[in-house]
Amino acid sequence: SILRHVLLYFPKMSITARKYDPASDEPRVTELLVSAFTDDPTFRCLCPGDSDWKRIGPLLLGMSPALHYSYGMVDVCCSEDGSLKAAAQWEPSYTSASFYARLIAGFPKLAWSLGTYRFFRVLRLFLALESRRHKHAPTAHHLQTLGTDASFQGKGIGSKLIQRGIDRAEALNLPCYLESSNPRNVPFYERHGFKTVELFYPFADASTGTHKDGDGNKLEGNGPLMTLMLRPTATGDAKVKS
């Protein structure tokens, strides 16, 4: 048939998953993540302006692979020619001394680039998410970020990569946890067994009852929504909360 000849002419794409190598992978992983999160509602609410995002996005997302390499839980997917097409960054439930050391070392540059107001907004968001993570999933492996090259989205690469992290947690009988900063990604995570445990509006200011973006501008409505999700163990349970 014509379909059979087409499939023979275009052989199945070969994708390999492996551990992140900071010496060779760091620039490309940062590029992948910046591209994947360019239209992300939460990240762009932190950096609304395009010029700010081009300057700050690589710094925010570029720090993450270096930090999470402290745990050896950063995974990448490569095509047949060895080029990186996706990256996922996980962390365990505990925090290592080397993680803190890398974080503290990167703080001055981050604070300088973000500016005082935005730096404290980022810090407040980080602390709010950490508090919720320890509440909902104190023992879970935590998926920090997952990004796929735009030209390879919808081809199963993200699924292959996230499954690598899930398998690692399941081998230890541990749950998995994540914060989806874009509602359109929630169905993807649900297909992999994640369940919503909380809906969180990260830019709400409880003291004033207002919602402001990273530039201090008042937002209409509640601002971006983050979906906090848990993938329980075989014997666990997760109930939806609002």
XYZ file of C-alpha atoms in Angstrom:
242
model
C 0.000 0.000 0.000
C 0.957 3.652 -0.330
C 1.030 4.033 3.478
C 3.431 1.098 3.812
C 5.832 2.616 1.280
C 5.663 5.988 3.046
C 6.489 4.373 6.383
C 9.406 2.511 4.817
C 10.693 5.736 3.275
C 10.453 7.589 6.599
C 11.836 5.172 9.200
C 10.789 5.453 12.838
C 12.635 8.165 14.700
C 15.128 6.849 17.251
C 15.255 8.762 20.525
C 17.578 7.944 23.403
C 17.132 9.042 27.007
C 20.196 9.525 29.200
C 21.536 11.455 32.182
C 22.438 15.130 31.802
C 26.121 15.964 31.261
C 26.762 19.553 32.418
C 29.999 19.838 30.447
C 28.317 19.321 27.078
C 24.575 19.738 27.667
C 24.164 22.931 29.707
C 23.880 25.504 26.860
C 21.422 23.394 24.882
C 19.299 22.487 27.918
C 19.005 26.172 28.817
C 18.035 26.976 25.226
C 15.421 24.192 25.240
C 13.846 25.331 28.490
C 13.753 29.013 27.538
C 12.050 28.111 24.263
C 9.574 25.757 25.977
C 8.600 28.333 28.617
C 8.487 31.414 26.367
C 4.665 31.294 26.249
C 4.221 29.920 29.764
C 1.640 32.074 31.612
C 3.390 31.969 34.992
C 6.925 32.618 33.786
C 5.791 35.396 31.478
C 3.808 36.998 34.282
C 7.099 37.209 36.158
C 8.796 38.708 33.089
C 6.041 40.357 30.990
C 8.322 42.275 28.635
C 10.020 40.444 25.752
C 13.331 42.186 26.388
C 13.212 41.210 30.068
C 12.390 37.607 29.183
C 15.299 37.367 26.725
C 17.622 38.645 29.440
C 16.194 36.919 32.514
C 14.700 33.703 31.084
C 18.086 32.061 30.369
C 19.285 32.993 33.849
C 16.213 31.642 35.668
C 16.053 28.424 33.681
C 19.800 28.067 33.180
C 20.404 27.913 36.924
C 18.048 24.980 37.294
C 20.049 22.251 35.476
C 23.183 23.188 37.401
C 21.334 23.126 40.717
C 19.578 19.845 40.120
C 22.696 18.157 38.809
C 23.523 18.120 42.536
C 21.211 15.116 42.762
C 22.060 13.408 39.460
C 18.354 13.502 38.525
C 18.418 15.595 35.348
C 17.522 13.587 32.225
C 17.702 14.454 28.538
C 16.444 12.922 25.287
C 18.599 12.923 22.155
C 17.822 12.236 18.520
C 19.875 9.878 16.337
C 22.452 12.574 15.595
C 22.988 13.178 19.325
C 21.266 16.562 19.476
C 19.189 17.274 22.588
C 15.435 17.447 22.049
C 14.036 17.420 25.602
C 15.111 17.821 29.212
C 13.532 16.994 32.585
C 14.793 18.087 35.987
C 13.868 16.185 39.135
C 14.815 16.475 42.771
C 14.322 14.197 45.797
C 12.364 15.149 48.897
C 15.502 16.224 50.754
C 17.857 19.142 50.009
C 21.586 18.457 49.725
C 24.418 20.668 50.954
C 25.754 20.987 47.393
C 22.343 22.236 46.240
C 22.419 24.992 48.855
C 25.988 25.866 47.929
C 25.105 26.257 44.243
C 21.948 28.210 45.098
C 23.751 30.670 47.358
C 26.509 31.128 44.781
C 23.937 32.036 42.119
C 21.871 34.410 44.274
C 23.895 37.616 43.745
C 23.767 37.392 39.953
C 20.083 36.474 40.027
C 19.198 39.338 42.364
C 21.175 41.829 40.250
C 19.498 40.711 37.022
C 15.966 40.533 38.410
C 16.026 43.761 40.379
C 14.821 44.086 43.960
C 11.055 43.900 43.391
C 11.096 40.964 40.981
C 13.730 39.094 42.997
C 11.529 39.125 46.095
C 8.507 38.095 44.002
C 10.482 35.093 42.725
C 11.708 34.284 46.235
C 8.184 34.510 47.659
C 6.829 32.255 44.908
C 9.610 29.713 45.507
C 8.879 29.605 49.250
C 5.103 29.298 48.652
C 5.607 26.375 46.278
C 8.071 24.664 48.605
C 5.608 24.958 51.485
C 2.886 23.340 49.397
C 5.207 20.616 48.132
C 6.117 19.580 51.685
C 2.436 19.635 52.601
C 1.157 17.546 49.688
C 4.154 15.331 48.911
C 6.785 15.253 51.667
C 8.438 12.075 50.369
C 7.932 12.504 46.618
C 10.382 12.940 43.782
C 9.696 16.419 42.429
C 9.596 17.233 38.699
C 10.857 20.820 38.548
C 10.787 21.416 34.785
C 10.130 19.493 31.588
C 10.806 21.062 28.205
C 10.689 19.675 24.659
C 11.954 21.149 21.403
C 8.942 22.703 19.634
C 9.563 20.730 16.434
C 9.481 17.446 18.381
C 6.427 18.070 20.551
C 3.600 15.564 20.197
C 5.977 12.766 19.144
C 6.219 10.949 22.457
C 9.556 12.388 23.551
C 8.148 14.111 26.620
C 6.383 10.893 27.597
C 9.570 8.898 27.250
C 11.472 11.386 29.354
C 8.938 11.748 32.164
C 8.563 7.965 32.346
C 12.289 7.719 33.098
C 11.733 9.813 36.220
C 8.560 7.948 37.176
C 10.363 4.614 36.898
C 13.141 5.928 39.140
C 10.605 6.907 41.817
C 8.617 3.683 41.478
C 11.772 1.625 42.004
C 11.944 3.253 45.445
C 8.156 3.034 45.985
C 7.950 6.834 46.089
C 5.274 9.170 44.685
C 5.974 11.916 42.130
C 4.959 15.551 42.372
C 4.944 18.590 40.083
C 3.569 22.098 39.624
C 2.125 22.656 36.149
C 2.529 26.354 35.364
C 0.488 26.035 32.169
C -3.063 24.586 32.299
C -2.783 23.189 28.771
C -0.137 20.694 30.019
C -2.401 19.203 32.705
C -3.963 16.526 30.419
C -0.460 15.299 29.504
C 0.413 14.801 33.166
C -2.956 13.184 33.881
C -2.201 10.587 31.200
C 0.884 9.684 33.216
C -1.042 9.137 36.424
C -0.818 12.562 38.074
C -3.839 13.908 39.957
C -4.600 17.497 40.928
C -4.201 18.173 44.651
C -4.441 21.977 44.638
C -5.199 24.887 42.314
C -2.895 27.787 43.170
C -2.837 31.413 41.996
C 0.806 32.397 42.554
C 0.430 36.148 42.068
C -2.248 36.739 44.690
C -1.240 39.146 47.445
C -3.173 38.109 50.535
C -2.249 41.286 52.401
C -3.796 43.601 49.799
C -6.214 41.290 48.008
C -4.657 42.235 44.650
C -2.773 40.325 41.964
C 0.354 41.856 40.400
C 2.809 40.710 37.751
C 6.605 40.773 37.989
C 6.671 44.459 37.057
C 4.190 45.378 39.794
C 1.300 45.943 37.382
C -2.160 44.981 38.601
C -3.552 41.880 36.900
C -7.105 41.375 35.752
C -8.794 38.582 37.649
C -6.650 36.129 39.585
C -3.739 35.948 37.173
C -2.101 32.689 36.005
C -3.164 29.394 37.546
C -0.726 26.706 38.687
C -1.962 23.138 39.043
C -0.217 21.172 41.789
C -0.246 17.470 40.965
C 0.678 14.230 42.695
C 1.281 10.796 41.218
C 0.682 8.432 44.145
C 2.342 5.104 44.689
C 0.423 1.940 43.875
C -1.016 1.930 47.396
C -1.431 5.692 47.736
C -4.296 8.074 47.048
C -4.648 11.695 45.927
C -7.774 13.766 46.358
C -8.587 16.890 44.401
C -8.527 20.089 46.419
C -9.468 23.611 45.438
